[in-house]
Coordinates of C-alpha atoms and ligand atoms in Angstrom, one line a residue:
M1 CA -3.0 25.1 -1.1
E2 CA -5.2 28.0 -2.2
E3 CA -5.0 29.1 -5.9
P4 CA -2.6 32.0 -5.4
E5 CA -0.2 29.7 -3.4
I6 CA -0.3 27.1 -6.2
V7 CA 0.5 29.7 -8.8
A8 CA 3.3 31.2 -6.7
A9 CA 4.7 27.7 -6.1
C10 CA 4.8 27.1 -9.8
T11 CA 7.4 29.9 -10.4
G12 CA 10.1 28.3 -12.6
A13 CA 8.3 25.0 -12.6
D14 CA 7.8 22.9 -15.8
V15 CA 5.1 20.6 -14.4
L16 CA 2.2 21.1 -12.1
L17 CA 1.4 17.9 -10.2
P18 CA -1.9 18.2 -8.4
T19 CA -3.7 15.6 -6.3
V20 CA -7.4 15.0 -6.7
T21 CA -8.2 17.6 -3.9
D22 CA -6.6 20.5 -5.6
R23 CA -9.0 22.7 -7.6
I24 CA -7.3 23.6 -10.9
G25 CA -9.8 25.9 -12.4
A26 CA -9.7 28.2 -15.4
A27 CA -8.5 31.3 -13.4
L28 CA -5.6 29.3 -11.9
I29 CA -4.6 27.8 -15.3
A30 CA -4.7 31.3 -16.9
A31 CA -2.4 32.6 -14.1
L32 CA 0.2 29.8 -14.3
P33 CA 3.7 30.9 -15.3
A34 CA 4.5 30.2 -19.0
S35 CA 7.2 27.7 -17.9
V36 CA 4.5 25.2 -16.8
R37 CA 3.8 23.0 -19.8
L38 CA 2.2 19.9 -18.3
I39 CA -0.4 19.1 -15.6
A40 CA 0.4 15.6 -14.4
N41 CA -2.4 14.6 -12.0
F42 CA -1.8 12.2 -9.2
G43 CA -5.1 10.3 -9.6
V44 CA -7.5 9.0 -12.2
G45 CA -10.4 11.4 -11.7
V46 CA -9.9 14.8 -13.4
D47 CA -13.1 16.6 -12.5
H48 CA -11.1 19.0 -10.4
I49 CA -9.2 20.3 -13.4
D50 CA -10.7 22.5 -16.1
L51 CA -9.7 20.5 -19.1
A52 CA -11.0 22.9 -21.6
A53 CA -9.1 25.8 -20.1
A54 CA -5.9 23.7 -20.1
K55 CA -6.5 22.9 -23.7
T56 CA -7.0 26.5 -24.6
R57 CA -3.6 27.2 -23.0
N58 CA -2.1 24.2 -24.9
L59 CA -1.4 22.4 -21.6
P60 CA -1.7 18.7 -21.7
V61 CA -3.2 16.9 -18.7
T62 CA -2.4 13.4 -17.7
N63 CA -3.9 11.0 -15.1
T64 CA -3.2 7.6 -13.5
P65 CA -5.7 5.0 -14.9
D66 CA -5.5 1.2 -14.3
V67 CA -3.3 1.2 -11.3
L68 CA -6.1 1.9 -8.8
T69 CA -8.8 -0.2 -10.5
D70 CA -8.6 -3.2 -8.3
D71 CA -8.2 -1.3 -5.0
T72 CA -11.3 0.8 -5.8
A73 CA -13.3 -2.2 -6.9
D74 CA -12.3 -3.9 -3.6
L75 CA -13.6 -1.0 -1.6
A76 CA -16.8 -0.8 -3.5
M77 CA -17.4 -4.6 -2.8
A78 CA -16.4 -4.0 0.8
L79 CA -19.0 -1.2 1.1
I80 CA -21.7 -3.3 -0.5
L81 CA -21.1 -6.0 2.0
A82 CA -20.7 -3.7 5.0
A83 CA -23.8 -1.7 4.2
A84 CA -25.9 -4.8 3.4
R85 CA -24.8 -6.6 6.5
R86 CA -24.8 -3.6 8.8
L87 CA -21.2 -3.9 9.8
G88 CA -20.7 -0.2 10.7
E89 CA -23.8 -0.1 12.9
G90 CA -22.9 -3.5 14.5
E91 CA -19.4 -2.4 15.4
R92 CA -20.7 0.9 16.9
V93 CA -23.2 -1.1 19.1
L94 CA -20.6 -3.5 20.2
R95 CA -17.9 -0.9 21.1
A96 CA -20.5 1.1 23.0
G97 CA -21.3 -1.9 25.2
R98 CA -24.9 -1.9 23.8
W99 CA -24.8 -5.5 22.3
P100 CA -27.6 -7.4 24.0
G101 CA -26.3 -10.7 22.6
W102 CA -27.3 -13.0 19.7
S103 CA -31.0 -13.3 19.0
P104 CA -32.9 -14.4 15.8
T105 CA -33.9 -10.9 14.9
F106 CA -30.8 -8.9 16.1
M107 CA -29.3 -6.7 13.4
V108 CA -30.7 -8.6 10.4
G109 CA -29.4 -7.3 7.1
T110 CA -29.8 -7.9 3.4
R111 CA -28.4 -11.0 1.6
V112 CA -26.4 -10.2 -1.4
T113 CA -26.2 -13.7 -2.9
G114 CA -28.6 -14.0 -5.8
R115 CA -29.3 -10.3 -5.8
R116 CA -29.0 -7.9 -8.8
L117 CA -26.2 -5.5 -8.9
G118 CA -26.7 -2.4 -11.1
I119 CA -23.5 -0.6 -12.1
V120 CA -23.6 2.9 -13.4
G121 CA -20.5 3.3 -15.6
M122 CA -19.1 0.0 -16.9
G123 CA -15.5 1.2 -17.3
R124 CA -12.4 -0.3 -15.7
I125 CA -13.6 -0.1 -12.1
G126 CA -17.2 -1.0 -12.9
A127 CA -16.0 -4.1 -14.7
A128 CA -13.6 -5.0 -11.9
L129 CA -16.5 -4.7 -9.4
A130 CA -18.6 -6.9 -11.7
R131 CA -15.9 -9.7 -11.5
R132 CA -15.9 -9.5 -7.7
A133 CA -19.7 -9.4 -7.4
R134 CA -20.1 -12.5 -9.6
G135 CA -18.0 -14.3 -7.1
F136 CA -20.6 -13.4 -4.5
G137 CA -23.3 -14.9 -6.6
M138 CA -24.7 -11.6 -7.8
E139 CA -26.4 -11.0 -11.2
I140 CA -24.8 -8.1 -13.0
H141 CA -26.6 -5.3 -14.7
Y142 CA -25.2 -2.0 -15.9
H143 CA -26.1 1.4 -17.3
N144 CA -24.0 2.9 -20.0
R145 CA -25.0 5.0 -23.0
R146 CA -23.7 2.1 -25.2
A147 CA -23.3 -1.6 -24.5
V148 CA -19.7 -2.7 -23.7
P149 CA -18.7 -5.3 -26.2
G150 CA -17.7 -8.7 -24.9
N151 CA -19.6 -8.2 -21.7
D152 CA -22.2 -10.7 -20.6
A153 CA -23.8 -8.5 -18.0
R154 CA -27.2 -7.1 -18.9
H155 CA -27.0 -3.6 -20.5
W156 CA -29.6 -1.0 -19.8
A157 CA -29.5 2.2 -21.9
D158 CA -32.4 3.5 -19.8
L159 CA -31.1 4.1 -16.2
D160 CA -34.6 4.5 -14.7
A161 CA -35.6 1.1 -16.1
M162 CA -32.5 -0.5 -14.6
L163 CA -33.2 1.1 -11.2
R164 CA -36.6 -0.6 -11.1
E165 CA -35.0 -4.0 -11.5
I166 CA -32.0 -4.0 -9.2
D167 CA -31.3 -4.6 -5.5
V168 CA -27.8 -3.0 -5.2
L169 CA -26.6 0.2 -7.0
S170 CA -23.0 1.0 -7.4
I171 CA -21.7 4.2 -9.0
H172 CA -18.6 4.2 -11.2
C173 CA -19.0 7.0 -13.7
P174 CA -16.9 10.2 -13.7
R175 CA -18.3 13.4 -12.2
T176 CA -19.2 15.7 -15.1
P177 CA -21.9 18.4 -15.5
E178 CA -24.2 15.6 -16.9
T179 CA -23.7 13.2 -13.9
V180 CA -24.0 15.7 -11.0
G181 CA -27.3 14.8 -9.3
L182 CA -27.7 11.8 -11.6
I183 CA -29.1 9.7 -8.7
S184 CA -31.8 12.1 -7.7
A185 CA -34.7 11.8 -5.3
A186 CA -36.9 10.7 -8.1
R187 CA -34.4 8.0 -9.2
L188 CA -33.8 6.8 -5.6
A189 CA -37.6 6.3 -5.4
L190 CA -37.4 3.7 -8.2
L191 CA -35.3 1.4 -6.0
P192 CA -36.9 -1.3 -3.8
R193 CA -37.0 -0.9 0.0
H194 CA -34.2 -3.4 0.5
A195 CA -31.9 -1.6 -1.9
V196 CA -28.3 -0.7 -1.0
V197 CA -26.6 2.3 -2.7
V198 CA -22.8 2.6 -3.0
N199 CA -20.7 5.4 -4.3
T200 CA -16.9 5.2 -4.7
A201 CA -16.8 7.4 -7.7
R202 CA -17.3 11.1 -6.9
G203 CA -19.4 13.1 -4.5
G204 CA -22.4 14.9 -6.0
I205 CA -23.3 12.1 -8.5
V206 CA -25.8 10.8 -5.8
D207 CA -27.9 13.7 -4.4
E208 CA -26.8 13.5 -0.7
I209 CA -29.9 15.1 0.8
A210 CA -32.2 12.9 -1.2
L211 CA -30.1 9.9 -0.1
A212 CA -30.2 10.9 3.5
N213 CA -34.0 11.3 3.4
A214 CA -34.5 7.9 1.7
L215 CA -32.3 6.3 4.3
K216 CA -33.9 8.1 7.2
E217 CA -37.4 7.1 6.0
H218 CA -36.2 3.5 5.3
R219 CA -37.3 3.9 1.6
I220 CA -34.0 2.1 0.9
A221 CA -32.2 -0.2 3.3
A222 CA -28.6 1.1 3.4
A223 CA -25.8 2.9 1.7
G224 CA -22.0 2.9 1.6
L225 CA -20.1 6.0 0.7
D226 CA -16.5 6.8 0.1
V227 CA -16.9 10.2 -1.6
Y228 CA -18.8 13.3 -0.8
D229 CA -19.8 16.7 -2.2
G230 CA -17.4 19.2 -0.7
E231 CA -14.9 16.8 0.8
P232 CA -13.5 16.6 3.5
K233 CA -16.8 17.9 4.9
V234 CA -19.5 15.3 5.2
N235 CA -23.2 16.3 5.2
P236 CA -24.5 16.2 8.8
A237 CA -27.7 14.5 7.6
L238 CA -25.6 11.5 6.6
L239 CA -23.5 11.5 9.8
A240 CA -26.6 11.3 11.9
L241 CA -27.8 8.0 10.3
E242 CA -27.0 4.5 11.4
N243 CA -27.8 2.8 8.0
V244 CA -25.0 4.3 6.0
V245 CA -21.3 3.2 6.1
L246 CA -19.0 6.2 5.6
A247 CA -15.4 5.9 4.5
P248 CA -13.0 8.8 4.0
H249 CA -12.2 8.5 0.3
L250 CA -10.1 5.4 0.7
G251 CA -10.8 3.8 -2.8
S252 CA -7.2 3.9 -3.9
A253 CA -5.6 3.9 -0.4
T254 CA -3.4 0.8 -0.4
E255 CA 0.4 1.1 -0.2
A256 CA 0.8 -0.7 -3.5
G257 CA -1.9 1.5 -5.2
R258 CA -0.4 4.8 -4.1
V259 CA 3.1 3.8 -5.1
A260 CA 1.8 2.7 -8.5
M261 CA -0.1 6.0 -8.9
G262 CA 3.2 7.9 -8.1
E263 CA 5.1 5.8 -10.7
R264 CA 2.4 6.3 -13.3
T265 CA 2.5 10.1 -12.7
I266 CA 6.3 10.0 -13.0
A267 CA 6.1 8.0 -16.2
N268 CA 4.0 10.7 -17.7
I269 CA 6.4 13.4 -16.6
E270 CA 9.4 11.5 -17.9
A271 CA 7.7 11.0 -21.3
F272 CA 7.0 14.8 -21.4
A273 CA 10.6 15.6 -20.5
A274 CA 11.9 13.3 -23.2
G275 CA 9.5 14.6 -25.8
R276 CA 7.7 11.3 -26.1
P277 CA 3.9 10.8 -26.5
L278 CA 2.2 11.1 -23.1
P279 CA 0.9 7.6 -22.0
D280 CA -2.1 9.0 -20.2
L281 CA -3.1 12.1 -22.0
V282 CA -6.6 13.1 -20.9
N283 CA -7.4 16.3 -22.9
T284 CA -6.5 15.1 -26.4
Ligands
LIG1 C1 -8.7 9.2 -8.1 O1 -7.6 8.8 -8.4 O2 -9.5 9.8 -8.8 C2 -9.2 8.6 -6.8 O3 -10.4 9.2 -6.4 C3 -8.2 8.8 -5.7 O4 -8.5 7.9 -4.7

């Protein structure tokens, strides 16, 4: 729905329940009927909601953490493997009838065992990916402003320094004004030629043009993306490349995950209706 439609649909409503694709900006929030007293987001990411504007209007915003952690980490691991082992490219070749048959040098990819995985954002999903990647024999490194206590992965406060040391990069931080363009052309240039870059967090954190150029010029080996700047549009420069696996924002897309997200959204609405503290309040 466009903004005016959302506002019109809220007439007489107590709660606005957006999904992660609805833009809930300051103008929309200001135009909402006074009856709306909660924004209960169906999803964990809230970069599409102007939290400050909601706070100014005294509108609490809730989200759905935890319930999609494992599903999203599974997809990140799947993209790491698919990109490193050229699964998308291989399937396209086979389906097109262009498979010449097994040979020692046919579609040789990158081994992940023994490689260093660098996680940007060691939150719930980053930690869940670290658990999975350890099972694949990977060494875990992460970049956060501060070290996460009780974590035996190697912490890097300096992102650039970590990028020089890793083989696989996976993004798990929220999209904020500080993280848009975080993985820039200059930072991609710090990665080794066999590097794999995966983003299951939000589009725009990795500079898509810079990524497409690095992939095209084989300055990195491969990428796996689940999120894009301006979804559902995907940058044509990425679509033209063989060495990137492209998924349509499937991180939380399991039946169990989506049901749990719905239940978590309802739990917040029920708490609001009963005047209880909101379990997943985002704009405290
Ligand atoms: C979220 O909840 O933010 C996810 O991106 C949806 O898959």
